[in-house]
Amino acid sequence: MFSSRTLAMTAVCQTRVPRNANMEKLQNGYLFPEIAMRQQAFMKRHPEAELISLGVGDTTQPIPRVVTAAMAETCHALSTSEGYRGYGAEQGNEELRKRIAEVIYEDMGIKQTDVFVSDGAQCDISRIQMMMGSNVTVAVQDPTFPAYVDSGVIMGQSTSFKKETGAYGRIEYMRCSPENLFFPDLSATPRTDLIFFCSPNNPTGHAASRAQLEQLVSFAKSNGSIIIYDSAYASFISDSSPKSIYEVPGAKEVAIEVSSFSKFAGFAGVRLGWTVIPEELTFSDGSSVGRDFDRIMCTCFNGASSIAQAGGMACLSPQGLKAMKKVINGYKGNAMMLGEAFASAGLEAYGGRNSPYVWVHFPGRRSWDVFGEILEKANVVTIPGTGFGPGGEGFVRVSGFGRREAVQEACRRLRRLFGRRSVVVRKRDYSVGATEDAAAASAPVLLPRI
Amino acid sequence: MFSSRTLAMTAVCQTRVPRNANMEKLQNGYLFPEIAMRQQAFMKRHPEAELISLGVGDTTQPIPRVVTAAMAETCHALSTSEGYRGYGAEQGNEELRKRIAEVIYEDMGIKQTDVFVSDGAQCDISRIQMMMGSNVTVAVQDPTFPAYVDSGVIMGQSTSFKKETGAYGRIEYMRCSPENLFFPDLSATPRTDLIFFCSPNNPTGHAASRAQLEQLVSFAKSNGSIIIYDSAYASFISDSSPKSIYEVPGAKEVAIEVSSFSKFAGFAGVRLGWTVIPEELTFSDGSSVGRDFDRIMCTCFNGASSIAQAGGMACLSPQGLKAMKKVINGYKGNAMMLGEAFASAGLEAYGGRNSPYVWVHFPGRRSWDVFGEILEKANVVTIPGTGFGPGGEGFVRVSGFGRREAVQEACRRLRRLFGRRSVVVRKRDYSVGATEDAAAASAPVLLPRI
């Protein structure tokens, strides 16, 4: 009797506002909060453990002084009559738009007015999705950064999630694996309106080659699709892979580029990013995509923080660029060490060379199990590959964004955990009780593609 | 022949991606960019003119040093190993959420976890709309801040715009005018899922009284609606009007509150705001509204700038609050002066007392015409009332956010432009050639409700 009364009271308090059916479709927590939760649960059980996080791609190195000094100066100026500024342009300060166009897109024909400054790539992705609406079809790399799919689900671009496949309906998952050099088989990919493409990819660490991107642009052209190219990790590219989709001729008519200062300049907490929408890009009715995005920025956004923008200007000065490069090289050094630690244990490790991420294969195992094993036995936090799509099953992602000493210690622990296998499991052992683990360990000891 | 070839080439360049039909519904430019455009056009014609802007509600007073010093310190700390932080929590730093709950919502039972820190109220409004989706019905005050309607149109909550009425279909416009003390006739208002309510209202400057807000909450309760209460101007309230919807008992079960540091602390360019979603608030299926918003913040946002958040903490210190109050009183002094300038010319001016805005009535005239006249003849930028909805016809909004000397000069010009009427047009003139202008001038010389 008591419980029915409680129920009745609860019912009285409820509103009659229907929950958004698209929100209901979303699975579980969003990846990173989910990992944080499991990590906290582990710490509760093992308060003595010294966890090392190679999980969330979170920067750890101080921001060079040339940048923070410029930001601090802007703060102080806000307390003076001459230096105070209220709202800035919703699209970003003119001089920063200009500098991004000139420094990042040198010789690519990107105009200042094509650049929209924002509070970060992830935020821009959801604003682009809001602009596109529910009536578009979408393709994503599989695995990939989850925000493309999740924001699309929220906007109603998908049907419901299928447990069997680990995928949402109506979204095209383009498998990217070692077998296809992390580039989708476009001949087998149906046309979609939008193609989200992240390079260097998060999580696989693969930077698409020029030939691959030419294929992608030509595919988009012949299908009349729009590529939404995420270059948030472009500054990590060491080889000749393009750093922008606009290095490919003709891309301006088919591609939006989203990017960020988060990984490039340690701005994860400062919040600064940008989106390029070339004037040449139009919808099927010939109307300008950039004009609609401008409207979204004016209606749903109000400009990036003036302080962060001052920091962005300093990042793109010659002195700033030099300082950033040093930081990025440090992270890449970490990623190389991690890749070697896994490879020396006979595991296939990808990424690292053009990316802060290393993508490690555990064939035949479930990635949440591997995540759990590494957490329990090495007290190291990784990211289970399935968090990035069904194509991530059997992989975990580790990040080189940690501090050097922490990464070194993580490498020692990982060698201890997995290393024995490369010793114990030798060729003559293959037929003897080849468990899943042994099978994993018996993978050819490849030189890591890092 | 040449032109058909050009046409064919253009066609080749177009993508086949359909433009979002909801974006197509949006009328003209968004209000503020539209005004900026007209202002620029005027300046091109009159490069010698010394324009004074009482238009966009943009802050002009320096931020107190106690706040900028805290922000600058955070900037410098980002260059040290100990002080560096990457990503913060998507919902905001714990200590800031706590301080907002304690300082702004003292004794209202708002918990730290109910508070989501963001980059501004306007951004939160569009995130709330994204969470709500297209399948909800919406009511707004008329006139009101355009972002509620525009973000709803983008999300597909409306049908198309009707030129005849100046309104979008499927959106309920609740008329707020001097006649109903700027509070809608709820007995004649149909049920909607969401009710956007801004108090102190932008543009009318009216702060809803306690009795009015009790009516509103009871209306929402009986209809099972959710109020989205915008309190961005709450710090301007001088009388006993509630500063938060949560001062009304029972509001936690029916209301979200969106607010901002922009006008409260001069953070228009720094970017910081917050949204409160009480744990008690649920959708019709009993699920938590706050949980869905949390998911939106994690997927579509990535936390407010850590530097801005440090500034927010300083604003809410005793020293910060005291400094802010002084700045706000300065703006309110400006608004009072402006209200008096119009009132002395025999015009009805509202607002000012609890708001930085003054809302001036020009009965029988079109607001874009009045805007144009004031721009051309006094070189002062105002905002035409229709920019805030059809109910704004015949009004213009002026803002007290200018610098004191500029506001004083604007008052002189406005008295020069309109003042003569209160001299020229006397009672005995009423029957003599009563033009529209004269009719406006003959309105009773009210003491301004400022």
PDB file of C-alpha atoms in Angstrom, chain A residues 86-93 116-120 124 127 271-273 294 296-309, chain B residues 119-120 122-123 262 267-272 301 305:
ATOM      1  CA  GLY A  86      32.342  42.798 -24.739  1.00  0.00           C
ATOM      2  CA  TYR A  87      30.942  40.451 -27.373  1.00  0.00           C
ATOM      3  CA  GLY A  88      33.302  39.575 -30.175  1.00  0.00           C
ATOM      4  CA  ALA A  89      32.196  38.450 -33.608  1.00  0.00           C
ATOM      5  CA  GLU A  90      30.283  35.160 -33.457  1.00  0.00           C
ATOM      6  CA  GLN A  91      32.560  33.829 -36.181  1.00  0.00           C
ATOM      7  CA  GLY A  92      35.742  34.733 -34.322  1.00  0.00           C
ATOM      8  CA  ASN A  93      38.100  37.695 -34.304  1.00  0.00           C
ATOM      9  CA  PHE A 116      34.847  30.026 -38.148  1.00  0.00           C
ATOM     10  CA  VAL A 117      36.563  30.126 -34.757  1.00  0.00           C
ATOM     11  CA  SER A 118      34.898  28.093 -32.020  1.00  0.00           C
ATOM     12  CA  ASP A 119      35.237  26.570 -28.566  1.00  0.00           C
ATOM     13  CA  GLY A 120      36.418  23.236 -29.946  1.00  0.00           C
ATOM     14  CA  ASP A 124      31.524  22.298 -33.918  1.00  0.00           C
ATOM     15  CA  ARG A 127      26.672  22.401 -34.502  1.00  0.00           C
ATOM     16  CA  ARG A 271      38.756  25.585 -25.362  1.00  0.00           C
ATOM     17  CA  LEU A 272      39.528  26.756 -28.869  1.00  0.00           C
ATOM     18  CA  GLY A 273      38.922  25.236 -32.263  1.00  0.00           C
ATOM     19  CA  ASP A 294      27.132  31.365 -40.070  1.00  0.00           C
ATOM     20  CA  ILE A 296      24.029  28.578 -36.637  1.00  0.00           C
ATOM     21  CA  MET A 297      27.048  30.314 -35.084  1.00  0.00           C
ATOM     22  CA  CYS A 298      25.033  33.521 -34.595  1.00  0.00           C
ATOM     23  CA  THR A 299      21.977  31.760 -33.166  1.00  0.00           C
ATOM     24  CA  CYS A 300      23.440  28.889 -31.148  1.00  0.00           C
ATOM     25  CA  PHE A 301      26.884  30.201 -30.278  1.00  0.00           C
ATOM     26  CA  ASN A 302      28.278  33.552 -29.340  1.00  0.00           C
ATOM     27  CA  GLY A 303      31.949  33.423 -30.190  1.00  0.00           C
ATOM     28  CA  ALA A 304      34.889  31.703 -28.517  1.00  0.00           C
ATOM     29  CA  SER A 305      36.345  33.237 -25.369  1.00  0.00           C
ATOM     30  CA  SER A 306      38.344  36.349 -26.226  1.00  0.00           C
ATOM     31  CA  ILE A 307      41.102  35.126 -23.905  1.00  0.00           C
ATOM     32  CA  ALA A 308      41.397  31.775 -25.667  1.00  0.00           C
ATOM     33  CA  GLN A 309      41.459  33.588 -29.009  1.00  0.00           C
TER      34      GLN A 309
ATOM     35  CA  ASP B 119      29.972  29.002 -22.242  1.00  0.00           C
ATOM     36  CA  GLY B 120      26.818  31.115 -22.045  1.00  0.00           C
ATOM     37  CA  GLN B 122      22.462  31.419 -25.575  1.00  0.00           C
ATOM     38  CA  CYS B 123      24.557  28.303 -26.162  1.00  0.00           C
ATOM     39  CA  SER B 262      27.782  38.039 -19.451  1.00  0.00           C
ATOM     40  CA  PHE B 267      31.758  38.372 -19.419  1.00  0.00           C
ATOM     41  CA  ALA B 268      30.116  38.869 -22.835  1.00  0.00           C
ATOM     42  CA  GLY B 269      33.446  38.128 -24.521  1.00  0.00           C
ATOM     43  CA  VAL B 270      34.907  35.884 -21.822  1.00  0.00           C
ATOM     44  CA  ARG B 271      31.991  33.453 -22.193  1.00  0.00           C
ATOM     45  CA  LEU B 272      30.552  31.836 -19.070  1.00  0.00           C
ATOM     46  CA  PHE B 301      30.148  20.289 -25.388  1.00  0.00           C
ATOM     47  CA  SER B 305      37.093  27.457 -20.573  1.00  0.00           C
TER      48      SER B 305
END
